[in-house]
């Protein structure tokens, strides 16, 4: 290994720059999976310069100063919160705390200021401010406080999502007299490497980096990158490495020092991508390199670091941030959509190892996160009053331009031809951003037109939730009530049979062709209970289609009667059941089910009940509940499970994505899940489902209850063809906090259909023609 590293280092130093950057681009592309380089990221942040005092005197720095040049040694908490609130209002997600190394060691003014407020050290005050920023604004602190001990890192874990410490260089020479770090003991390479190692032991996601052009040699630059590589191999905690170019500043001892040449700088950027493990991002500051942004992309970077819409770069105040839209256009032209991320990188958010995020800060991170651990695309969540960000003309909210990888077109072509996609291909579709995501949406809508034509269908139905009392404790459910869960929006209830029948008669009188019956798993219910509900409804309304009983209820009914599921389903069919809702599916992956509904059916059990229903002649719908703990790989597995079942039995009438409405969900209230899917994810679920289920399930339904009518209309332009039912009474989403009401008029459905240039058509539950009553 040492020989291999030595040879690679020699090649990086001697090979033509074009060859080095080409290899870096290839390494970056390999990180992106099937679609190649997937994205460029950045963190929208607010910059909080907590103190400009520092124990060190680096000869290139204009950030650090003396007490006599400051109104106060530190920002007050009120000043900190004012900056943070402005950042939150502007859409920032990161609060970057920047300060010098332990200024209390050098300045009495710093010691006195801290002591007057009850703090012994600067890092104690940093922790206090970060805690308040987190609690009062929700911004995720990222702390650059210089060299810290392991105990310091552990103390920061509950209040800081990530921490940063630039290595800068491993050259001891830079500490010599006349060199840039003379008089700066905290810049000793061994000390900084020890601090970075301490962060690894403390399980803190870290940012580090190298500073190029401060007197180090080309050989020493590679040594610094290798030192960071070795640290990460040991601890796994580096999330990004910044390759920053020194820029001489007036008023410093290095004001006339030459900068590193562009070729030398780009060589180090490319070397970082080649030497560092794939999971470590490589970043270069765009405000210091505005004239060579494309060249940096070509050298292999995948991240731009933090960019603030509110504050300047206090370390480099002479270099303004680039306009994000301009940066977006530059990235898009290179086939790399620009995507917001959090200060903590995705693998620390979504990975199976939960130890990287302290339990105290994880809920704050999850509120900002999407299914990939990146930043949410807007403030929208399912069920909120706010209008969806997308429109019928731009379902994703914007129409991004840029080249699209040929590999994506191959996947889309396979889907359009009805072939079964692989899990990695479906994951790749869900992961698309920018122009690639736009291509997926357009392909899905074209396929919808081919398969379903230009009509939008709906059913006139009524929901009857006969009880909300349930023995299960699903962590997402705000509808079901037990003695321990009562007291949110609704009280426990159990309708008697006459009330159920009366509601069915009312539905028929209002033109309903279907009644949908579902409820909690009441502790006193047996299989006979469900049969009695069914018989009561059919006796009251013989011609009404009864769409009833989730697979969980069917399983419960069969178990209580001591009979096989198949025999019980046949009894229900013979008693007049017309079809089953394919609910209780949630996510058909047991690693997620064990977390959100451990006492429910397993994936295999759910598929068995639904498949058995099909075999006895009972069609079902199919669903997914998404936007909580699962990732896009789980979405892919879920879709494949449904596709394979349908190819086997053919009994699924439609697929219905159900975005989590989070507001009253118990696991959200406990800080354990995300805020439902983002708008982009909601659109992509409908679009990717259209593609992945093509040739198996032809109808993709959208839930106006979760998306709002405007959101539902936008999704009709992204592969959906059905608006579901008018519902009349809808309790489950309302109990979870949805604001879109319990019913919708046919006029509203027609308006949604016509907004995408399509006609509205009533259907039966099983997609048959509705025969009008004779005059």
XYZ file of C-alpha atoms in Angstrom:
775
model
C 0.000 0.000 0.000
C 2.832 2.403 0.804
C 4.437 1.731 -2.558
C 1.107 2.260 -4.306
C 0.610 5.567 -2.510
C 4.141 6.680 -3.295
C 3.704 5.923 -6.999
C 0.304 7.675 -7.101
C 1.736 10.726 -5.366
C 4.597 10.886 -7.842
C 2.169 10.617 -10.738
C -0.066 13.370 -9.348
C 2.930 15.691 -9.106
C 4.373 14.936 -12.545
C 1.550 13.968 -14.877
C 0.055 16.505 -17.293
C -2.684 18.503 -15.576
C -5.248 17.418 -18.164
C -4.679 13.762 -17.259
C -4.949 14.453 -13.544
C -8.205 16.401 -13.876
C -9.655 13.785 -16.225
C -9.048 11.087 -13.627
C -10.593 13.304 -10.941
C -13.724 13.788 -13.048
C -13.946 10.041 -13.588
C -13.676 9.430 -9.845
C -16.416 11.978 -9.201
C -18.630 10.404 -11.849
C -18.174 6.976 -10.281
C -19.493 8.372 -6.988
C -22.804 9.231 -8.658
C -23.882 5.691 -9.505
C -25.787 4.719 -12.627
C -26.348 8.276 -13.804
C -22.774 9.475 -13.399
C -22.119 12.842 -11.710
C -25.429 13.455 -10.053
C -25.152 16.921 -8.525
C -23.225 19.787 -7.063
C -24.115 20.830 -3.543
C -23.902 23.887 -1.342
C -25.136 24.905 2.082
C -27.247 28.063 2.460
C -25.790 29.544 5.623
C -25.558 32.569 7.821
C -22.085 33.583 8.998
C -21.781 34.379 12.732
C -18.339 35.875 13.592
C -18.613 35.253 17.326
C -15.229 36.800 18.048
C -12.416 38.116 15.911
C -9.884 37.652 18.663
C -7.412 34.797 18.332
C -4.454 33.375 20.232
C -2.570 33.016 16.938
C -1.066 35.566 14.549
C -1.154 33.932 11.123
C 0.569 36.261 8.668
C -2.134 36.049 5.980
C -5.202 36.671 8.153
C -7.325 39.814 8.318
C -10.113 38.211 10.333
C -8.198 38.144 13.618
C -7.609 41.491 15.294
C -6.959 43.007 18.723
C -9.400 44.109 21.475
C -8.611 47.775 20.887
C -10.086 47.546 17.392
C -13.362 46.009 18.528
C -16.358 47.462 20.329
C -16.509 44.276 22.392
C -14.484 41.068 22.454
C -17.471 38.921 21.509
C -20.882 39.271 19.939
C -23.615 39.247 22.545
C -26.242 36.517 22.493
C -28.803 39.044 21.249
C -26.534 39.961 18.347
C -25.990 36.300 17.551
C -29.715 35.598 17.543
C -30.439 38.642 15.393
C -28.055 37.341 12.723
C -29.452 33.818 13.010
C -33.067 34.971 12.704
C -32.219 36.946 9.589
C -30.637 33.821 8.147
C -33.635 31.667 8.971
C -35.970 34.211 7.357
C -33.827 34.143 4.213
C -34.006 30.361 3.912
C -30.661 29.454 5.461
C -30.240 26.124 7.187
C -26.738 26.463 8.633
C -25.415 28.835 11.286
C -21.647 28.983 10.777
C -19.882 30.047 13.959
C -16.422 31.357 13.092
C -13.914 32.555 15.656
C -10.257 32.537 16.537
C -8.456 29.917 18.587
C -9.053 30.314 22.351
C -8.563 34.117 22.553
C -8.786 34.004 26.346
C -5.265 32.543 26.358
C -3.908 35.731 24.832
C -6.182 38.576 25.889
C -7.288 39.653 29.347
C -10.209 41.489 27.739
C -11.529 38.169 26.473
C -11.094 36.491 29.862
C -12.825 39.330 31.664
C -15.756 39.501 29.225
C -16.345 35.771 29.544
C -15.999 35.767 33.326
C -18.545 38.550 33.705
C -21.074 36.314 31.959
C -20.186 33.115 33.799
C -18.014 31.441 31.175
C -14.493 30.158 31.773
C -13.573 29.563 28.114
C -14.599 30.716 24.679
C -15.757 27.252 23.705
C -18.224 27.284 26.625
C -19.738 30.500 25.290
C -19.809 29.052 21.792
C -21.788 26.075 23.038
C -24.234 28.351 24.850
C -24.851 30.469 21.749
C -25.193 27.441 19.487
C -27.734 25.910 21.841
C -29.862 29.053 21.761
C -29.603 29.453 17.982
C -30.696 25.854 17.545
C -33.621 26.156 19.933
C -34.882 29.561 18.793
C -34.291 29.472 15.032
C -33.888 25.813 14.122
C -30.716 26.626 12.161
C -28.116 23.866 12.412
C -24.880 25.149 13.980
C -21.536 24.370 12.355
C -18.707 25.431 14.636
C -15.209 26.492 13.584
C -13.575 27.100 16.951
C -10.019 26.018 16.284
C -8.153 23.248 18.087
C -10.381 21.382 20.565
C -10.041 18.439 22.906
C -12.159 15.302 22.740
C -14.295 16.449 25.678
C -14.973 19.725 23.860
C -16.205 17.874 20.800
C -18.436 15.684 22.954
C -19.892 18.784 24.606
C -20.709 20.261 21.191
C -22.478 17.169 19.835
C -25.951 18.001 21.255
C -25.917 21.554 19.853
C -23.867 21.317 16.662
C -24.601 19.171 13.637
C -20.982 19.361 12.469
C -17.675 20.963 13.340
C -14.797 22.267 11.247
C -11.032 22.492 11.646
C -8.770 23.291 8.714
C -5.562 21.283 8.739
C -4.085 23.810 6.284
C -0.732 22.046 5.965
C 1.406 19.310 7.456
C 4.579 21.351 6.909
C 6.441 22.036 10.156
C 8.545 24.593 8.234
C 5.637 27.007 8.213
C 6.125 27.505 11.964
C 9.684 28.797 11.461
C 10.595 32.433 11.805
C 9.625 34.363 8.707
C 7.027 31.788 7.687
C 3.238 32.221 7.803
C 2.572 30.312 11.033
C 5.416 31.694 13.130
C 3.951 32.753 16.472
C 0.828 30.618 15.941
C 1.201 27.550 18.151
C -2.264 26.235 17.305
C -1.164 25.793 13.693
C 1.327 23.056 14.596
C 0.386 20.185 12.262
C 0.668 17.518 14.968
C -1.674 19.474 17.232
C -4.283 19.925 14.510
C -4.087 16.305 13.430
C -4.530 15.262 17.060
C -7.585 17.491 17.348
C -9.081 16.058 14.174
C -8.481 12.562 15.534
C -10.166 13.553 18.793
C -13.214 14.623 16.794
C -13.276 11.198 15.200
C -13.209 9.476 18.567
C -16.039 11.761 19.707
C -18.116 10.752 16.649
C -18.400 14.263 15.237
C -18.918 14.823 11.472
C -15.997 17.025 10.495
C -14.971 19.470 7.811
C -11.275 19.981 7.212
C -9.098 21.223 4.399
C -5.815 22.488 3.055
C -4.669 26.027 2.299
C -2.667 26.334 -0.896
C 0.016 28.945 -1.536
C 1.163 29.868 2.001
C 4.730 28.649 1.542
C 4.267 24.900 1.322
C 5.837 22.812 -1.434
C 3.962 20.771 -3.999
C 5.120 17.620 -2.231
C 3.826 18.906 1.120
C 0.415 19.603 -0.408
C 0.062 15.930 -1.279
C 1.262 14.956 2.196
C -1.513 17.047 3.759
C -4.155 15.352 1.627
C -2.746 11.943 2.502
C -2.799 12.816 6.204
C -6.489 13.668 5.931
C -7.128 10.474 3.990
C -5.459 8.406 6.712
C -7.445 10.171 9.442
C -10.681 9.392 7.665
C -9.725 5.780 7.110
C -9.251 5.415 10.843
C -12.333 7.304 12.054
C -14.721 7.731 9.085
C -15.679 11.226 10.220
C -14.539 13.576 7.451
C -17.514 14.737 5.431
C -15.676 17.196 3.206
C -12.209 18.522 2.509
C -11.859 22.130 1.414
C -9.097 22.991 -1.018
C -8.700 26.722 -0.462
C -6.366 29.012 -2.331
C -4.434 31.673 -0.425
C -5.285 35.205 -1.544
C -2.916 37.975 -0.381
C -4.625 40.709 1.614
C -3.504 44.296 2.201
C -2.366 45.004 5.719
C -0.918 41.548 6.350
C 2.714 40.400 6.347
C 1.934 38.328 3.266
C 0.296 41.145 1.331
C 2.856 40.793 -1.460
C 3.282 37.039 -1.337
C 2.528 35.321 -4.643
C -0.548 33.172 -4.991
C -0.323 29.603 -6.188
C -0.617 29.385 -9.950
C -3.943 28.301 -11.333
C -2.498 25.057 -12.653
C -0.928 24.236 -9.290
C -4.175 24.972 -7.483
C -6.299 22.876 -9.848
C -3.802 20.033 -9.526
C -4.349 19.935 -5.760
C -8.127 20.070 -6.218
C -7.980 17.114 -8.589
C -5.531 15.271 -6.344
C -7.920 15.653 -3.440
C -10.667 13.919 -5.398
C -8.299 11.133 -6.431
C -6.646 10.557 -3.047
C -9.613 10.917 -0.726
C -12.219 8.175 -0.200
C -15.291 8.501 -2.393
C -17.614 9.397 0.499
C -15.568 12.501 1.345
C -16.647 15.530 -0.680
C -14.154 17.924 -2.220
C -14.989 21.598 -1.948
C -13.496 24.822 -3.254
C -14.731 28.295 -2.224
C -16.545 29.912 -5.158
C -16.150 33.483 -3.905
C -12.347 33.160 -4.054
C -12.463 31.673 -7.550
C -15.205 33.471 -9.401
C -13.180 33.593 -12.594
C -12.563 29.810 -12.728
C -15.743 28.136 -11.543
C -15.988 25.883 -14.600
C -12.347 24.919 -14.217
C -12.982 23.872 -10.625
C -15.881 21.707 -11.728
C -13.642 20.170 -14.354
C -11.053 19.468 -11.659
C -13.451 17.208 -9.789
C -15.112 19.183 -6.996
C -18.660 18.292 -5.974
C -19.434 21.003 -3.426
C -19.239 24.803 -3.152
C -19.393 25.060 0.625
C -21.554 27.563 2.431
C -23.072 30.504 0.589
C -24.948 33.181 2.492
C -27.817 35.337 1.258
C -27.475 37.468 4.394
C -23.873 37.896 5.556
C -20.544 38.374 3.852
C -17.599 36.012 4.185
C -16.030 37.601 7.254
C -12.750 35.742 6.688
C -12.568 36.973 3.082
C -14.737 40.116 3.129
C -13.251 41.361 -0.123
C -14.695 38.365 -2.006
C -18.500 38.512 -2.375
C -20.552 35.344 -2.694
C -21.628 34.421 -6.217
C -25.285 34.725 -7.107
C -26.808 31.297 -6.536
C -28.832 31.424 -9.767
C -25.674 32.164 -11.751
C -23.898 29.313 -10.010
C -26.892 27.090 -10.723
C -26.726 27.896 -14.422
C -22.985 27.211 -14.577
C -23.427 23.856 -12.853
C -26.420 22.905 -15.004
C -24.443 23.589 -18.160
C -21.937 21.010 -16.936
C -24.698 18.470 -16.324
C -24.532 18.941 -12.552
C -27.707 20.308 -10.958
C -27.063 22.527 -7.958
C -28.710 21.155 -4.816
C -28.951 22.512 -1.298
C -27.491 20.361 1.452
C -27.328 20.576 5.204
C -24.207 21.400 7.185
C -24.051 17.703 8.067
C -23.699 15.481 5.024
C -26.296 12.898 3.952
C -24.481 9.744 5.016
C -24.457 10.937 8.621
C -28.204 11.637 8.435
C -29.567 8.605 6.582
C -26.945 5.980 7.370
C -27.734 2.967 9.512
C -25.205 4.154 12.106
C -27.196 6.627 14.212
C -24.264 7.421 16.525
C -22.991 10.295 14.367
C -25.846 12.577 15.412
C -26.565 13.197 19.056
C -30.198 12.382 19.972
C -30.674 16.013 21.023
C -29.873 17.421 17.584
C -31.258 14.671 15.358
C -34.853 16.043 15.443
C -33.620 19.443 14.221
C -31.668 17.793 11.409
C -34.648 15.673 10.359
C -36.863 18.752 10.100
C -34.538 20.107 7.411
C -33.832 16.806 5.640
C -35.260 15.057 2.619
C -35.178 11.314 1.905
C -31.548 11.468 0.759
C -30.372 13.499 3.737
C -30.085 16.657 1.638
C -31.988 19.881 2.342
C -35.739 20.112 1.797
C -36.591 22.003 -1.379
C -39.135 24.372 0.221
C -41.185 25.005 3.329
C -44.032 22.934 1.889
C -45.134 19.683 3.504
C -48.146 17.473 2.741
C -51.350 18.695 4.335
C -50.231 22.286 4.926
C -52.331 25.273 3.909
C -49.529 26.710 1.770
C -49.882 26.168 -1.953
C -47.676 23.523 -3.507
C -44.538 24.913 -5.162
C -45.290 23.164 -8.458
C -47.736 24.100 -11.187
C -49.317 22.304 -14.112
C -46.763 24.010 -16.362
C -43.793 23.234 -14.130
C -44.661 20.346 -11.785
C -41.269 20.462 -10.087
C -41.566 24.195 -9.502
C -38.938 25.131 -12.067
C -37.921 23.918 -15.505
C -34.175 23.401 -15.341
C -32.084 23.197 -18.472
C -28.878 21.339 -19.137
C -27.560 18.113 -20.648
C -29.060 14.815 -19.517
C -26.944 11.673 -19.286
C -27.449 9.045 -21.956
C -27.735 6.438 -19.195
C -30.901 8.153 -17.966
C -32.459 8.036 -21.422
C -31.711 4.308 -21.567
C -33.561 3.746 -18.291
C -36.515 5.819 -19.498
C -36.651 3.876 -22.748
C -36.666 0.563 -20.875
C -39.475 1.776 -18.645
C -41.545 3.009 -21.592
C -41.246 -0.391 -23.257
C -42.708 -2.083 -20.169
C -39.549 -3.813 -19.011
C -38.990 -4.369 -15.304
C -36.367 -1.958 -14.050
C -33.717 -2.976 -11.572
C -33.691 -1.553 -8.060
C -30.617 0.541 -8.862
C -32.335 1.980 -11.936
C -35.411 3.014 -9.958
C -33.189 4.522 -7.253
C -31.390 6.443 -9.988
C -34.699 7.864 -11.230
C -35.679 8.999 -7.731
C -32.247 10.608 -7.253
C -32.435 12.804 -10.346
C -32.375 16.567 -9.905
C -32.551 19.544 -12.211
C -32.797 18.824 -15.924
C -32.590 15.070 -15.321
C -35.595 15.176 -12.987
C -37.430 17.267 -15.554
C -36.714 14.552 -18.135
C -38.167 11.906 -15.813
C -41.345 13.936 -15.256
C -41.775 14.560 -18.967
C -41.259 10.883 -19.775
C -43.800 9.886 -17.134
C -46.382 12.314 -18.483
C -45.843 11.121 -22.047
C -46.299 7.541 -20.897
C -49.461 8.531 -19.024
C -50.907 9.974 -22.223
C -50.085 6.778 -24.092
C -51.507 4.435 -21.443
C -54.400 6.395 -19.943
C -55.232 8.971 -22.593
C -56.376 12.493 -21.868
C -59.102 11.829 -19.346
C -58.787 12.290 -15.605
C -60.917 9.855 -13.684
C -62.570 9.979 -10.279
C -65.067 8.044 -8.194
C -67.954 9.372 -6.123
C -67.466 7.725 -2.767
C -67.770 8.148 0.943
C -65.323 7.147 3.647
C -66.733 5.557 6.749
C -64.169 5.034 9.468
C -66.281 3.018 11.894
C -63.806 3.161 14.778
C -60.604 4.954 15.645
C -59.828 2.670 18.576
C -56.842 0.487 17.804
C -54.671 -2.009 19.638
C -51.690 -1.176 17.422
C -49.279 1.638 18.169
C -48.049 2.604 14.717
C -45.710 5.531 15.199
C -47.101 7.479 12.230
C -50.794 7.241 13.058
C -52.664 10.131 14.622
C -56.052 8.678 13.706
C -56.108 5.644 15.978
C -56.762 6.211 19.659
C -55.984 4.212 22.745
C -56.004 5.367 26.343
C -52.375 6.425 25.937
C -52.813 8.212 22.614
C -56.149 9.950 23.147
C -56.189 13.706 23.419
C -54.808 14.921 20.089
C -57.551 16.047 17.704
C -60.272 13.475 18.229
C -61.686 11.316 20.982
C -62.094 7.536 20.761
C -65.310 6.385 19.092
C -66.987 3.227 17.795
C -69.942 3.611 15.421
C -72.850 1.223 15.815
C -74.108 -0.697 12.807
C -77.152 1.521 12.277
C -74.911 4.589 12.039
C -72.682 2.884 9.457
C -75.721 1.866 7.405
C -77.215 5.334 7.702
C -74.055 6.930 6.364
C -74.065 4.492 3.455
C -77.652 5.463 2.579
C -76.680 9.142 2.727
C -73.805 8.435 0.341
C -76.100 6.764 -2.187
C -78.531 9.648 -1.934
C -75.671 11.991 -2.816
C -74.698 9.962 -5.875
C -71.978 7.722 -4.445
C -71.151 4.475 -6.228
C -68.685 3.348 -3.567
C -68.344 3.331 0.180
C -64.878 2.825 1.650
C -64.896 1.159 5.057
C -61.805 1.068 7.253
C -61.052 1.464 10.934
C -58.627 0.769 13.692
C -57.987 -2.733 14.993
C -60.507 -2.561 17.814
C -59.677 -5.024 20.626
C -63.223 -6.422 20.641
C -63.563 -6.803 16.871
C -63.552 -10.276 15.365
C -63.986 -11.581 11.869
C -67.686 -11.675 12.528
C -67.655 -7.953 13.337
C -66.357 -7.105 9.868
C -68.875 -9.435 8.289
C -71.702 -7.796 10.232
C -70.598 -4.320 9.096
C -70.467 -5.530 5.504
C -73.870 -7.226 5.670
C -75.476 -4.176 7.266
C -74.216 -1.926 4.464
C -75.218 -4.336 1.692
C -78.657 -4.791 3.201
C -79.131 -1.031 3.332
C -77.632 -0.376 -0.120
C -77.580 -3.576 -2.213
C -76.138 -1.934 -5.338
C -73.410 0.056 -3.581
C -69.844 -1.125 -4.189
C -68.220 -1.881 -0.849
C -64.489 -1.192 -0.892
C -63.451 -2.263 2.577
C -61.075 -3.739 5.103
C -57.335 -3.306 4.923
C -55.102 -6.390 4.725
C -54.437 -5.899 8.430
C -58.165 -6.039 9.209
C -58.567 -9.103 7.003
C -55.721 -10.829 8.809
C -57.237 -9.872 12.163
C -60.630 -11.176 11.126
C -59.281 -14.502 9.896
C -57.160 -14.993 13.015
C -60.027 -14.344 15.416
C -62.198 -16.891 13.596
C -59.379 -19.426 13.464
C -59.528 -19.858 9.711
C -57.129 -19.358 6.789
C -57.054 -15.909 5.228
C -58.205 -17.389 1.912
C -61.364 -18.832 3.444
C -62.157 -15.625 5.276
C -61.694 -13.544 2.126
C -64.084 -15.891 0.322
C -66.652 -15.321 3.077
C -66.297 -11.558 2.691
C -66.619 -11.848 -1.074
C -69.727 -13.963 -0.797
C -71.214 -11.459 1.662
C -70.890 -8.694 -0.911
C -67.385 -7.252 -0.556
C -66.361 -5.743 -3.885
C -62.696 -4.871 -3.361
C -60.066 -4.142 -0.739
C -58.044 -0.981 -0.132
C -54.350 -1.780 -0.378
C -53.588 0.214 2.726
C -51.445 -0.800 5.723
C -48.635 -1.249 3.187
C -46.702 1.772 4.486
C -43.235 0.753 3.231
C -42.866 -2.837 2.074
C -39.439 -3.230 3.626
C -39.197 -4.899 6.993
C -36.227 -2.842 8.191
C -38.538 0.203 8.098
C -41.692 -1.619 9.232
C -39.976 -2.792 12.402
C -39.373 0.850 13.285
C -42.740 2.366 12.404
C -45.260 -0.472 12.856
C -43.540 -3.426 14.528
C -46.772 -5.193 15.488
C -48.339 -4.926 12.039
C -48.129 -7.382 9.161
C -44.675 -8.072 7.786
C -43.980 -7.338 4.135
C -44.443 -10.997 3.238
C -47.698 -11.214 5.195
C -49.101 -8.087 3.529
C -48.226 -9.360 0.067
C -49.744 -12.742 0.922
C -53.083 -11.264 2.045
C -53.321 -9.019 -1.021
C -52.255 -11.776 -3.392
C -54.770 -14.162 -1.822
C -57.518 -11.557 -2.254
C -56.733 -11.399 -5.943
C -56.845 -15.177 -6.232
C -60.322 -15.376 -4.711
C -61.575 -12.677 -7.078
C -61.250 -9.553 -4.930
C -59.360 -6.700 -6.592
C -57.352 -4.286 -4.440
C -55.707 -0.934 -4.724
C -52.063 -0.479 -3.687
C -50.418 2.295 -1.685
C -47.200 3.589 -0.253
C -46.820 5.904 2.742
C -43.616 7.875 2.299
C -41.686 10.777 3.758
C -40.711 9.607 7.249
C -37.785 7.275 8.039
C -37.282 5.518 4.738
C -34.896 6.295 1.882
C -35.251 6.218 -1.871
C -33.902 2.667 -1.970
C -36.941 1.604 0.068
C -39.238 3.322 -2.425
C -37.631 1.317 -5.200
C -38.057 -1.982 -3.340
C -41.665 -1.149 -2.569
C -42.501 -0.441 -6.205
C -40.799 -3.645 -7.323
C -42.704 -5.680 -4.738
C -46.001 -4.290 -6.063
C -44.976 -4.804 -9.680
C -43.981 -8.408 -9.080
C -47.232 -9.100 -7.216
C -49.270 -7.586 -10.034
C -47.450 -9.556 -12.697
C -48.290 -12.674 -10.686
C -51.938 -11.997 -9.811
C -53.154 -9.039 -11.887
C -55.547 -7.840 -9.200
C -54.282 -4.313 -8.449
C -56.464 -1.565 -9.890
C -54.306 1.452 -9.077
C -51.290 2.749 -7.181
C -51.876 5.545 -4.666
C -48.889 7.425 -3.198
C -49.788 8.664 0.280
C -47.390 11.362 1.500
C -47.007 11.433 5.262
C -48.915 14.247 6.937
C -46.548 14.817 9.797
C -48.037 17.427 12.092
C -49.817 15.180 14.601
C -47.950 11.962 13.835
C -46.588 10.573 17.119
C -43.105 9.870 15.794
C -42.822 13.408 14.416
C -43.964 14.859 17.709
C -41.195 12.826 19.324
C -38.637 14.201 16.850
C -38.030 10.847 15.177
C -38.965 11.457 11.546
C -38.960 13.916 8.669
C -41.742 16.390 7.815
C -43.237 14.198 5.133
C -41.828 14.177 1.601
C -40.630 17.355 -0.044
C -42.559 18.703 -2.998
C -39.970 17.342 -5.433
C -40.243 13.926 -3.802
C -44.025 13.971 -4.004
C -43.885 14.748 -7.723
C -41.150 12.198 -8.358
C -43.060 9.437 -6.550
C -45.943 9.784 -8.991
C -43.651 10.123 -12.006
C -41.312 7.253 -11.135
C -44.262 5.020 -10.207
C -45.743 5.620 -13.662
C -42.464 4.476 -15.211
C -41.545 1.649 -12.844
C -45.047 0.121 -12.837
C -45.614 0.450 -16.581
C -46.977 -2.768 -18.032
C -48.320 -3.826 -14.650
C -50.367 -1.122 -12.919
C -51.840 1.410 -15.327
C -53.555 3.884 -13.020
C -51.580 6.287 -10.807
C -53.789 8.175 -8.375
C -52.908 11.366 -6.517
C -54.265 12.335 -3.124
C -55.781 15.825 -3.146
C -56.237 15.451 0.612
C -52.465 15.366 1.090
C -51.387 17.602 -1.799
C -54.195 20.129 -2.007
C -56.117 20.591 -5.249
C -53.391 22.782 -6.757
C -50.775 20.181 -5.905
C -52.927 17.382 -7.267
C -53.334 19.281 -10.541
C -49.561 19.697 -10.828
C -49.039 15.964 -10.280
C -51.536 15.253 -13.081
C -48.884 16.767 -15.344
C -46.267 14.364 -13.933
C -47.755 10.953 -14.700
C -50.928 10.725 -12.596
C -54.285 10.066 -14.262
C -56.735 9.698 -11.389
C -57.939 12.043 -8.647
C -59.419 9.368 -6.413
C -62.704 10.014 -4.722
C -64.725 12.951 -3.524
C -64.587 11.154 -0.117
C -67.372 13.172 1.586
C -65.832 12.249 4.950
C -62.085 11.818 5.365
C -60.849 11.397 8.913
C -57.395 9.894 8.771
C -55.541 12.766 7.100
C -57.490 15.339 9.059
C -56.513 13.641 12.319
C -52.875 13.863 11.220
C -53.179 17.619 10.715
C -54.074 17.996 7.032
C -55.778 21.287 6.201
C -57.439 20.349 2.912
C -60.858 19.355 4.246
C -62.991 16.245 4.320
C -64.562 16.429 0.906
C -64.290 17.988 -2.518
C -66.825 18.913 -5.174
C -66.905 17.502 -8.661
C -66.528 21.065 -9.918
C -63.210 21.330 -8.104
C -62.020 18.062 -9.599
C -63.088 19.252 -13.063
C -61.167 22.488 -12.609
C -58.035 20.526 -11.711
C -58.388 18.287 -14.767
C -59.070 21.154 -17.135
C -56.047 23.059 -15.815
C -53.867 20.398 -17.475
C -55.969 20.351 -20.639
C -57.785 17.114 -19.846
C -61.398 16.104 -19.360
C -62.874 14.746 -16.149
C -64.670 11.410 -16.251
C -66.458 9.563 -13.484
C -65.567 5.896 -13.055
C -66.590 2.998 -10.866
C -64.297 1.608 -8.196
C -62.992 -0.967 -10.687
C -62.584 1.577 -13.501
C -65.790 0.723 -15.286
C -68.214 3.091 -16.954
C -70.759 4.794 -14.726
C -74.193 4.199 -16.202
C -76.416 7.255 -15.643
C -79.753 6.779 -13.960
C -82.646 6.719 -16.450
C -84.549 9.984 -16.640
